[in-house]
Structure formats: structure tokens, C-alpha cells
Coordinates of N, CA and C in Angstrom, one line a residue:
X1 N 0.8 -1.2 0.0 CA 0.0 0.0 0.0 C 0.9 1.2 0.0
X2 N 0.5 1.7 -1.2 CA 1.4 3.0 -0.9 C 1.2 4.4 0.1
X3 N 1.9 5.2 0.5 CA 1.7 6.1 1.1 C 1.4 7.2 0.4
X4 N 2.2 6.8 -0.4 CA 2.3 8.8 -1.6 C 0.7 9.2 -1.9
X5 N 0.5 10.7 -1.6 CA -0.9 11.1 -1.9 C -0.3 11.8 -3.4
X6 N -1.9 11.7 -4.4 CA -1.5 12.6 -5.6 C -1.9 14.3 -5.0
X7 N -1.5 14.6 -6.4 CA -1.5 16.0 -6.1 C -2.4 16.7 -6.8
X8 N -2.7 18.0 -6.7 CA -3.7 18.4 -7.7 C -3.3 19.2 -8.3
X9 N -3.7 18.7 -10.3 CA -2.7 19.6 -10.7 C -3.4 20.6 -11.2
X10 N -2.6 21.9 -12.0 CA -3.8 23.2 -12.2 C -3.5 23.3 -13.6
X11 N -4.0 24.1 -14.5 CA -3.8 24.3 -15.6 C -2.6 25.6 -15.6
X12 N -1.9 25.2 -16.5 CA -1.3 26.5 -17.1 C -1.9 27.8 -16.7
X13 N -1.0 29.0 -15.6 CA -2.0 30.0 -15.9 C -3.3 29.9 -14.8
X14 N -3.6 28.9 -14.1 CA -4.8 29.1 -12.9 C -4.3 29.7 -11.5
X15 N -5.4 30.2 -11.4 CA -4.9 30.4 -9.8 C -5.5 30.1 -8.6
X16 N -5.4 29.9 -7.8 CA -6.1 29.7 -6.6 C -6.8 31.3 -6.0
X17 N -8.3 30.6 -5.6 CA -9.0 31.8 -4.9 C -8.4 32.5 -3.8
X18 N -8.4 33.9 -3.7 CA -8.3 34.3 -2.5 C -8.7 35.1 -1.5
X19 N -8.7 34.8 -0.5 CA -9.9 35.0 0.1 C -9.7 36.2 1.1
X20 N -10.3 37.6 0.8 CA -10.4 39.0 1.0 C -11.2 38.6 2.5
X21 N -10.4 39.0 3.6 CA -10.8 38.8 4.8 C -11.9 40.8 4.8
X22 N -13.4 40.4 5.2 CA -14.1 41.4 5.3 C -14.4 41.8 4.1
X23 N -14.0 41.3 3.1 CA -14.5 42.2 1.6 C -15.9 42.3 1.2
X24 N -16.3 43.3 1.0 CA -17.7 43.8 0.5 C -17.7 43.2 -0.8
X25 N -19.0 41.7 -1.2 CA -19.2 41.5 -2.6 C -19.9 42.6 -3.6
X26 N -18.9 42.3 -4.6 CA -19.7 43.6 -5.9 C -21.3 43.5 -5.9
X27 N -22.0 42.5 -5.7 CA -23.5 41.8 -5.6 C -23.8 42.8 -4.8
X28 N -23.1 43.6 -3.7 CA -23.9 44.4 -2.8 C -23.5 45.7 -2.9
X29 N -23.1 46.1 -4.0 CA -22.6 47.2 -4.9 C -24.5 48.3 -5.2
X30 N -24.7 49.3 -5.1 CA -25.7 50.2 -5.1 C -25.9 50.0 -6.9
X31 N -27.3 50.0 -7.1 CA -27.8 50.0 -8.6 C -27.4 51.2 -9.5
X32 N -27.1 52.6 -8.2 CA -26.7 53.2 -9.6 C -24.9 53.6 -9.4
X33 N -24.7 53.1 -8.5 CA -23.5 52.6 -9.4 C -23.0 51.6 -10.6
X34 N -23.6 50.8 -10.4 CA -23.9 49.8 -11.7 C -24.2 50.7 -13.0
X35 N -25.1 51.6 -12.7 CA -25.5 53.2 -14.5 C -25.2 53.5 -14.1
X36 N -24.0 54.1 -13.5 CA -23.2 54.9 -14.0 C -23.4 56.3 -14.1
X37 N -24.3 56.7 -12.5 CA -24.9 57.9 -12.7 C -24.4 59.0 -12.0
X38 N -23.2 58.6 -11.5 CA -22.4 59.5 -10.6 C -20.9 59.3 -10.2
X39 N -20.1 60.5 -10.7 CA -18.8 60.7 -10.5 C -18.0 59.9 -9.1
X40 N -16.9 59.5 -9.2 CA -16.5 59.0 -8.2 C -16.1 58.0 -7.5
X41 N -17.3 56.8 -8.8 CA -17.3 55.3 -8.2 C -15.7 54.9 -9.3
X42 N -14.6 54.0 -9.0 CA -13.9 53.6 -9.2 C -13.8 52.2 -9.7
X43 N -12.8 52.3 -11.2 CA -12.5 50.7 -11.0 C -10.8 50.6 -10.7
X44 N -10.2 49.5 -10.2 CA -9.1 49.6 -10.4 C -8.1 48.2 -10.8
X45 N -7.1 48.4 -10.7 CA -6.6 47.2 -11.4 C -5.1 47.4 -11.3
X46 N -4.2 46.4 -11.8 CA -2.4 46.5 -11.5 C -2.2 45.9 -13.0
X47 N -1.2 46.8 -14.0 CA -0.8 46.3 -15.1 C 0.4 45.8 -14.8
X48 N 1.2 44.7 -14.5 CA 2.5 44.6 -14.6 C 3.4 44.3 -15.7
X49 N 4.7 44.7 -15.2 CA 5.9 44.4 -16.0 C 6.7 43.1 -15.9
X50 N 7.7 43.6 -16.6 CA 8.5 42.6 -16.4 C 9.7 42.9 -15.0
X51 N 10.3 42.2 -15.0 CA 11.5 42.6 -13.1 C 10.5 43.2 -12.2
X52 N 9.5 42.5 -12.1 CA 8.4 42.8 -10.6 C 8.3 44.1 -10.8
X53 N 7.9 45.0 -11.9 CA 7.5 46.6 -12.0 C 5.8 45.9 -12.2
X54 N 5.4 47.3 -11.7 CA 3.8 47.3 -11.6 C 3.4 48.6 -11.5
X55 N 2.3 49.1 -12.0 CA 1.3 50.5 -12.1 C -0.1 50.2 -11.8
X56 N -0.5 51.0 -10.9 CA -2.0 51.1 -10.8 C -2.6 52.2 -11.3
X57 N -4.1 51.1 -12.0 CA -4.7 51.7 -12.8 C -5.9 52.5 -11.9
X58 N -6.3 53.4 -12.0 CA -8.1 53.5 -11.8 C -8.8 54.3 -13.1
X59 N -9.5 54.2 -12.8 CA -10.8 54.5 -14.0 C -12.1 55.5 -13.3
X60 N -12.7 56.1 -13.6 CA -14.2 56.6 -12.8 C -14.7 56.2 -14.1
X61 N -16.2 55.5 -13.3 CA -16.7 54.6 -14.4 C -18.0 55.5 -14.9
X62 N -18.3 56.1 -14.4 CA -19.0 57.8 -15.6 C -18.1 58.1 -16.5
X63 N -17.4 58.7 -16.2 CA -16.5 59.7 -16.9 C -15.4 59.1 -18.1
X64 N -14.8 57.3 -17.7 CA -14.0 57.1 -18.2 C -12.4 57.8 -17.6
X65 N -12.6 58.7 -16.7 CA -11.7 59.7 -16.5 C -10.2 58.3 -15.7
X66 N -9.5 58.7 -16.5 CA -8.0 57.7 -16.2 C -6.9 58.4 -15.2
X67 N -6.3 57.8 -14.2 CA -5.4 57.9 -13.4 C -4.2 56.4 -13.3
X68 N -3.0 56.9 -13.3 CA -1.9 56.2 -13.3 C -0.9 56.2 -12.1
X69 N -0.9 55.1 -11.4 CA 0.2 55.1 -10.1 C 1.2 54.2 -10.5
X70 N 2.1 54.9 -10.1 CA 3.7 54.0 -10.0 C 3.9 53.6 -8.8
X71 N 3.9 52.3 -8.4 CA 4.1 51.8 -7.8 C 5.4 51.3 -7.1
X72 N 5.6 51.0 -5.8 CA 7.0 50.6 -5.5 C 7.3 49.1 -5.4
X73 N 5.9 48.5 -5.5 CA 6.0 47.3 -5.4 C 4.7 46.6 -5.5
X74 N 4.4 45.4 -5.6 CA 2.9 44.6 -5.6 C 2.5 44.3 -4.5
X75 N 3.0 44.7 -3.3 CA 2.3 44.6 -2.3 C 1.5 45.0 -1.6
X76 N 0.8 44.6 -0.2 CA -0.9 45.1 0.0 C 0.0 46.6 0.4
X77 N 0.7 46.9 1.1 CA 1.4 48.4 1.7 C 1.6 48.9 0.7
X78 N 2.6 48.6 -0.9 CA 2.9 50.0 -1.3 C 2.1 50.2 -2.2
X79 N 0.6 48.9 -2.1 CA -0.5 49.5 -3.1 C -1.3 50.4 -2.0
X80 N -1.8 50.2 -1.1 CA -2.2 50.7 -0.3 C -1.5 52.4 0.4
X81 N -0.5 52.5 0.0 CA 0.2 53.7 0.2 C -0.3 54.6 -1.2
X82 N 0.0 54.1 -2.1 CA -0.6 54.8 -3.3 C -1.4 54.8 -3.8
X83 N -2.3 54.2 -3.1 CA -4.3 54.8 -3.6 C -4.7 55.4 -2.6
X84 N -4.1 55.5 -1.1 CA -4.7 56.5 0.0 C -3.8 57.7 -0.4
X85 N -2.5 58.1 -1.0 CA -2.2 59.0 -1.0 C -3.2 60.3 -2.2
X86 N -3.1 58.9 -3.6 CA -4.1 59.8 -4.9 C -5.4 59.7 -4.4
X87 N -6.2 59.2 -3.9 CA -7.6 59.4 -3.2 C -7.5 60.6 -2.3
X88 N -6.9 60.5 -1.2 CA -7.1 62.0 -0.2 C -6.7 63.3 -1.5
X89 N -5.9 63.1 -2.4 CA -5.5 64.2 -3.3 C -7.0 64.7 -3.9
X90 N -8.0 63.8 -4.0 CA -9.2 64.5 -5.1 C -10.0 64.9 -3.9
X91 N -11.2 65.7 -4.8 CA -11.9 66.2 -4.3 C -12.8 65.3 -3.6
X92 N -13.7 65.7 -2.1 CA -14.4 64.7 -1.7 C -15.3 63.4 -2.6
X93 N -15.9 64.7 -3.4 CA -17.0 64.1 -4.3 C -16.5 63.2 -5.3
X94 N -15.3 62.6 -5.6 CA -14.8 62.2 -6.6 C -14.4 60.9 -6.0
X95 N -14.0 60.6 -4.1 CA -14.1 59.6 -3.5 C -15.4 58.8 -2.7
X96 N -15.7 58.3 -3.9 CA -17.3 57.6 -3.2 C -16.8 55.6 -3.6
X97 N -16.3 55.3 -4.7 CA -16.4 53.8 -4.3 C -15.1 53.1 -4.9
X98 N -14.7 52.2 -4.7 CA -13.8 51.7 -5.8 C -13.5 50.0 -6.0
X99 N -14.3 49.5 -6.9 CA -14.3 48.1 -7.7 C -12.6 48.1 -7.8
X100 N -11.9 46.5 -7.5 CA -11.3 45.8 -7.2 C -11.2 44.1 -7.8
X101 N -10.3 43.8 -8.3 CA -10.6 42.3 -8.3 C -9.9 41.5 -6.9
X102 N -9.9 39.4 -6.8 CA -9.6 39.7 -5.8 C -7.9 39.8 -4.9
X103 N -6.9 40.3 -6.0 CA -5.5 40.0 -5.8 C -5.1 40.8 -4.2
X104 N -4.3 39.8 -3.6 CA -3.6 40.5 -2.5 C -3.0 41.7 -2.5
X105 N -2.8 42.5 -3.1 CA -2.4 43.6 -3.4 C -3.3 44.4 -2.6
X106 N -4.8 43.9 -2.3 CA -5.7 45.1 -1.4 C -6.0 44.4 -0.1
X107 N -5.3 44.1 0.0 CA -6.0 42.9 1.4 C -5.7 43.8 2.4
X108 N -5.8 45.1 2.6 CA -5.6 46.4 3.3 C -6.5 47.0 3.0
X109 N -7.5 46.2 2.8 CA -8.7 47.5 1.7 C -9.5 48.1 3.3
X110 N -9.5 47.8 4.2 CA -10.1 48.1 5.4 C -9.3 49.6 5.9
X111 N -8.4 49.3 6.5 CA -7.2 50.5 6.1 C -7.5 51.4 5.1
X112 N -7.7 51.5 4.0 CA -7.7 51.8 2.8 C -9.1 52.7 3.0
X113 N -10.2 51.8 3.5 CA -11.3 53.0 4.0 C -11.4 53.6 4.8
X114 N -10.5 53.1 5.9 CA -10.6 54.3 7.2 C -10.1 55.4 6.6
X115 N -8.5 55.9 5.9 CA -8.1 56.4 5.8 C -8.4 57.3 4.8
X116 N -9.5 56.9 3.8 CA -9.9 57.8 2.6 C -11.7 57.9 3.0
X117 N -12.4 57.3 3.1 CA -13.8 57.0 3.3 C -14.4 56.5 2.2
X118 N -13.0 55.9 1.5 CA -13.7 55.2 0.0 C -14.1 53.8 0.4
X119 N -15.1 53.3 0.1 CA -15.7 51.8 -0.1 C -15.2 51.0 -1.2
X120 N -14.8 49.7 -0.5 CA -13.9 49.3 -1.8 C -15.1 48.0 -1.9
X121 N -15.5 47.7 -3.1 CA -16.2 46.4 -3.6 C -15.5 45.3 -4.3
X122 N -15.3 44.1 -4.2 CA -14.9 43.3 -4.7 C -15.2 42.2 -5.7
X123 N -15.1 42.2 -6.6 CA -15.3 41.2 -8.0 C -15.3 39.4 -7.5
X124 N -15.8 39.2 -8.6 CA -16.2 37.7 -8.1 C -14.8 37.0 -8.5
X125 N -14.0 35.6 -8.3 CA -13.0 35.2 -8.4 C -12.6 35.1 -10.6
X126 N -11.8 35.4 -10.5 CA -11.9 35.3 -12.5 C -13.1 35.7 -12.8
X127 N -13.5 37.0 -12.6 CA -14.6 37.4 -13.1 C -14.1 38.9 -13.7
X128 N -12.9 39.2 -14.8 CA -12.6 40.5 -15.1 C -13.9 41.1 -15.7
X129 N -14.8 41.1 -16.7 CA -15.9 41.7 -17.0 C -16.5 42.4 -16.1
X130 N -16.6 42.3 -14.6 CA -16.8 42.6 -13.9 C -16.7 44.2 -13.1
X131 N -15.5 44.4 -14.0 CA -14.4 45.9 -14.4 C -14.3 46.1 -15.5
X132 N -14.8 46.1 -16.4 CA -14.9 45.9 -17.9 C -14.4 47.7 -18.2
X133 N -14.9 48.5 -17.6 CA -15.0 49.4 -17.7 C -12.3 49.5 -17.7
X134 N -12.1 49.1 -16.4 CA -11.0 49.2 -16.7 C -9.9 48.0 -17.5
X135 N -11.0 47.0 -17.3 CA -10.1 46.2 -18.5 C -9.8 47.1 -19.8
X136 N -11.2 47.5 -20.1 CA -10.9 48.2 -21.7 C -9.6 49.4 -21.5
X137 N -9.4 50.5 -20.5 CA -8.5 51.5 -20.2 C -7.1 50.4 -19.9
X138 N -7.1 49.1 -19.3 CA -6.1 48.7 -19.4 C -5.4 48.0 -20.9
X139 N -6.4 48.1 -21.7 CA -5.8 47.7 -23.4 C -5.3 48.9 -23.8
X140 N -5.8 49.8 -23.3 CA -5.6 51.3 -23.9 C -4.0 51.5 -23.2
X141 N -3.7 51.1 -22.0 CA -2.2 51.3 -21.5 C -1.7 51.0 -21.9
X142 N -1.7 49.7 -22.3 CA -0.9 48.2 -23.3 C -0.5 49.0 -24.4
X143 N -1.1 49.8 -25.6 CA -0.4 50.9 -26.5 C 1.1 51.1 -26.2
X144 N 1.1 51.7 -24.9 CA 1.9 52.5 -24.4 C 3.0 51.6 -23.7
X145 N 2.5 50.5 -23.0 CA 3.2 49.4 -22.4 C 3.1 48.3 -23.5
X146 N 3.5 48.0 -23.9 CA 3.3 46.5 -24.5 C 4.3 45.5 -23.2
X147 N 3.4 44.1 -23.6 CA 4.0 43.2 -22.5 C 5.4 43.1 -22.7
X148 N 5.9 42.6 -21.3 CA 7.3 42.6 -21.5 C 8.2 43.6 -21.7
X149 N 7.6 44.5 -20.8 CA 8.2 46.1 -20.9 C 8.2 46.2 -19.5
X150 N 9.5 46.8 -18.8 CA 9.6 47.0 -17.8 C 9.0 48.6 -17.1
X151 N 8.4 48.1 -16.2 CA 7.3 49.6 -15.8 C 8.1 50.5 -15.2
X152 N 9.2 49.9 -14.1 CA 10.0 50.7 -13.6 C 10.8 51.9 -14.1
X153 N 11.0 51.5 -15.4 CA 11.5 52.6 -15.7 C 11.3 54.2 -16.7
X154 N 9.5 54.0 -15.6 CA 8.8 55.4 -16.3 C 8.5 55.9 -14.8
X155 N 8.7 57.3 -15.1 CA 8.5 57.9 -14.0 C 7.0 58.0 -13.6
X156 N 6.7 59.1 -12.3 CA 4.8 59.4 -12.6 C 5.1 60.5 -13.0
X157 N 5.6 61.0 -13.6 CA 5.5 62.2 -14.9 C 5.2 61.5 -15.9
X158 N 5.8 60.8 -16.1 CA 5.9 60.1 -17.6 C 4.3 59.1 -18.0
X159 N 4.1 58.7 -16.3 CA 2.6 58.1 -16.5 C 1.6 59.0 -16.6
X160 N 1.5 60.0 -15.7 CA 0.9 60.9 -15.6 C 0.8 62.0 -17.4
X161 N 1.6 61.7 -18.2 CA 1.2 62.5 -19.7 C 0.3 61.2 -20.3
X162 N 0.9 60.1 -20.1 CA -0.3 59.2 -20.6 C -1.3 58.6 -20.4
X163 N -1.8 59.2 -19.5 CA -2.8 59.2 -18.9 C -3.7 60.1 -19.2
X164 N -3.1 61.5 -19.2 CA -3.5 62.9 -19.5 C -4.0 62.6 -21.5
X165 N -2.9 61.7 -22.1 CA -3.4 61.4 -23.2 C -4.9 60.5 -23.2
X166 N -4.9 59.7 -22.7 CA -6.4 59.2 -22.2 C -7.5 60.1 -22.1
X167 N -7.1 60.7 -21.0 CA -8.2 62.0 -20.4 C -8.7 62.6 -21.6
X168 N -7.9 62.7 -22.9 CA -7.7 64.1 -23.6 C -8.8 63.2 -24.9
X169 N -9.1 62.1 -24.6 CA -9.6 61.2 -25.9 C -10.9 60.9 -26.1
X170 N -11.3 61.4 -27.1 CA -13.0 61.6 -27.3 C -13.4 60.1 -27.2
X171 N -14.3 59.6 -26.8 CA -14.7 58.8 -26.9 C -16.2 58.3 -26.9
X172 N -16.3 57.1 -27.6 CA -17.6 57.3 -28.7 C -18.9 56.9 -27.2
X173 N -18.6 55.9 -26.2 CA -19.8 55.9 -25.1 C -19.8 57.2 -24.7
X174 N -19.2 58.4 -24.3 CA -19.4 59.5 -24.2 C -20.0 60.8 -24.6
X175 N -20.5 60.2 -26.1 CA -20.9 60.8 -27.3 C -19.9 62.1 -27.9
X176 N -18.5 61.5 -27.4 CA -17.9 62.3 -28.1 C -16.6 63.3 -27.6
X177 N -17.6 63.5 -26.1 CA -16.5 63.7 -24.9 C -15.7 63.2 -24.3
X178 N -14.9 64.1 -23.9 CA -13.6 63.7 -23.2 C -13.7 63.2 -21.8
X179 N -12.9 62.4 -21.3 CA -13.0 62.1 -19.7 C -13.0 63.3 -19.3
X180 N -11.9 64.1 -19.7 CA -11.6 65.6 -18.6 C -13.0 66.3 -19.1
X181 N -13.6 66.4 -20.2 CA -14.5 67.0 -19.9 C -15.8 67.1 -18.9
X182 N -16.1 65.4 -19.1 CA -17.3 65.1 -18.1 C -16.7 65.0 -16.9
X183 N -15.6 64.5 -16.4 CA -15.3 65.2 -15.2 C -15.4 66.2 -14.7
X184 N -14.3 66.8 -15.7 CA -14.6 68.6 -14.7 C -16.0 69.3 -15.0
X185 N -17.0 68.9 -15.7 CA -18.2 69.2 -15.4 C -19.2 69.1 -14.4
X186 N -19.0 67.6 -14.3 CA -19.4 67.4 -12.9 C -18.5 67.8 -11.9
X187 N -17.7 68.0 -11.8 CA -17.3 68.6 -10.5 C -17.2 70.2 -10.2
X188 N -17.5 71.1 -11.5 CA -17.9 71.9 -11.2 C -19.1 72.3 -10.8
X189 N -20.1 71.4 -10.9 CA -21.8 71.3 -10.3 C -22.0 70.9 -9.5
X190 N -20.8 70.2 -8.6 CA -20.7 70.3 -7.5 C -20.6 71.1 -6.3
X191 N -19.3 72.1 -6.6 CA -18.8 73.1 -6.3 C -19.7 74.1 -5.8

């Protein structure tokens, strides 16, 4: 009788679930954040490189309006250091939610809301459509990054113009408008 247990193998490329201690499911996400009827709500996401470089993405899913963080690392702290620092940076009204998938990279998302008063919602396991909104702004990076491009060696100036190139891009669900424009609209009607 043998002793040896088999093992379980995965496919190429799978991952194991993981599991967001306290995370708010997307399912209990507000309906009009779903339309998309108000500035503020967030998607976000991490494009990586090659030599462990990484950038965080966000999106406001009205506006399309795009933001770029350079990151120091893929960890829950220096992701967590660079979305509380660009969050406290905007206006109140512009920090109301932010969609997530489920990578350790936010497993500070609690933290993350004490410190900003943003609500972070979480995606279902391999469910990107879920963020569809920043999958598509992460193809749009990919231009600019192609895979196998080391992220490290762009500054946040350098992310920050292409991004601003995004902002600056009519786009046809907008009927035409720019992210910067429907942003700074609404947030001038704020004001």
C-alpha cells in the first residue's frame, strides 16, 4: 500500500481563490453605481511588467476619466500607500467607491477605507468583465506598455502624460466627450 498522496494539478496560468478577509461583494454594490450615474465610483486594477515593476490603474466609471500610479512594489502596503495617498488628493466628491478584483495587493482594503472614506467592492473570483470598464482602459495602456516592458523605468510624470493622453480622448460611449470634460463638469456642479 502505498503512502504517496496525488496532487492536484492546475492548468497552465490558474490560480487559486483568495480570500479578502471582510470584503464587501460587488453583488452588494448600489444599482446606480452599476449606471453609472455618478462621478466617483472607481474601478481599479495593477498592469505589470517585467523585473516585478507594476502600475496602478483607476478608471471613474461615468467619466472614463483615467489615473496612473507607479508603484514601488505589488504589495498590500505600497499598493495601499498609493491609492490612500491619490484618493485623499481628489476632491471629496470624486471619493465615493472603488471596484477591485480579488489580488492581495488590497488585502488592506479596510485600512484603505478608514483612511480615505472610500468603499472598496470586490469582484467575483476570475470574473474581469466585472471591471470591464477598466479592463478596456487597461488595453488602452498596453499601446503605451506592451508586454514585456519593464514599468520601472517610467517615472509618474511620464505616467501621468499618458494618462492625460487618455483624459484628452473623445470617446464614442461619451458621445464624443472627453473624460476631462465630463469630469470637470461634474465637478464643477458640484462646487
Amino acid at each position: 500500500y502505498s503512502l504517496r498522496h496525488g496532487r492536484r494539478h492546475t492548468r497552465k496560468g490558474e490560480r487559486g481563490t483568495i480570500n479578502i478577509v471582510n470584503g464587501t461583494p460587488i453583488h452588494e454594490r448600489s444599482r446606480h453605481i452599476d449606471n453609472r450615474r455618478s462621478l466617483g465610483h472607481w474601478e481599479g486594477d495593477l498592469v505589470s511588467g517585467t523585473k516585478n515593476s507594476h502600475i496602478a490603474t483607476l478608471v471613474d466609471r461615468k467619466s472614463r476619466y483615467t489615473i496612473t500610479l507607479r508603484l514601488r512594489g505589488k504589495d498590500s502596503f505600497s499598493v495601499n500607500q498609493a491609492l490612500t495617498d491619490k484618493f485623499l488628493s481628489l476632491p471629496p466628491e470624486l471619493r465615493q467607491s472603488l471596484t477591485w478584483d480579488r489580488g492581495m495587493e488590497l488585502a488592506r482594503h479596510l485600512e484603505f477605507t478608514g483612511s480615505t472614506g472610500v468603499k472598496v467592492y470586490f469582484c467575483d473570483p476570475q470574473s474581469p468583465w466585472q471591471r470591464g470598464t477598466n479592463e478596456n482602459t487597461n488595453g488602452l495602456i498596453r499601446q503605451y506598455f506592451p508586454k514585456k516592458t519593464c514599468l520601472a523605468q517610467y517615472t509618474q510624470h511620464e505616467l501621468d502624460q499618458i494618462a492625460a493622453q487618455l483624459k484628452n480622448r473623445p470617446r464614442k460611449t461619451l458621445k464624443f466627450k472627453t473624460p476631462k470634460e465630463i469630469i470637470e463638469r461634474g465637478v464643477a456642479l458640484t462646487d
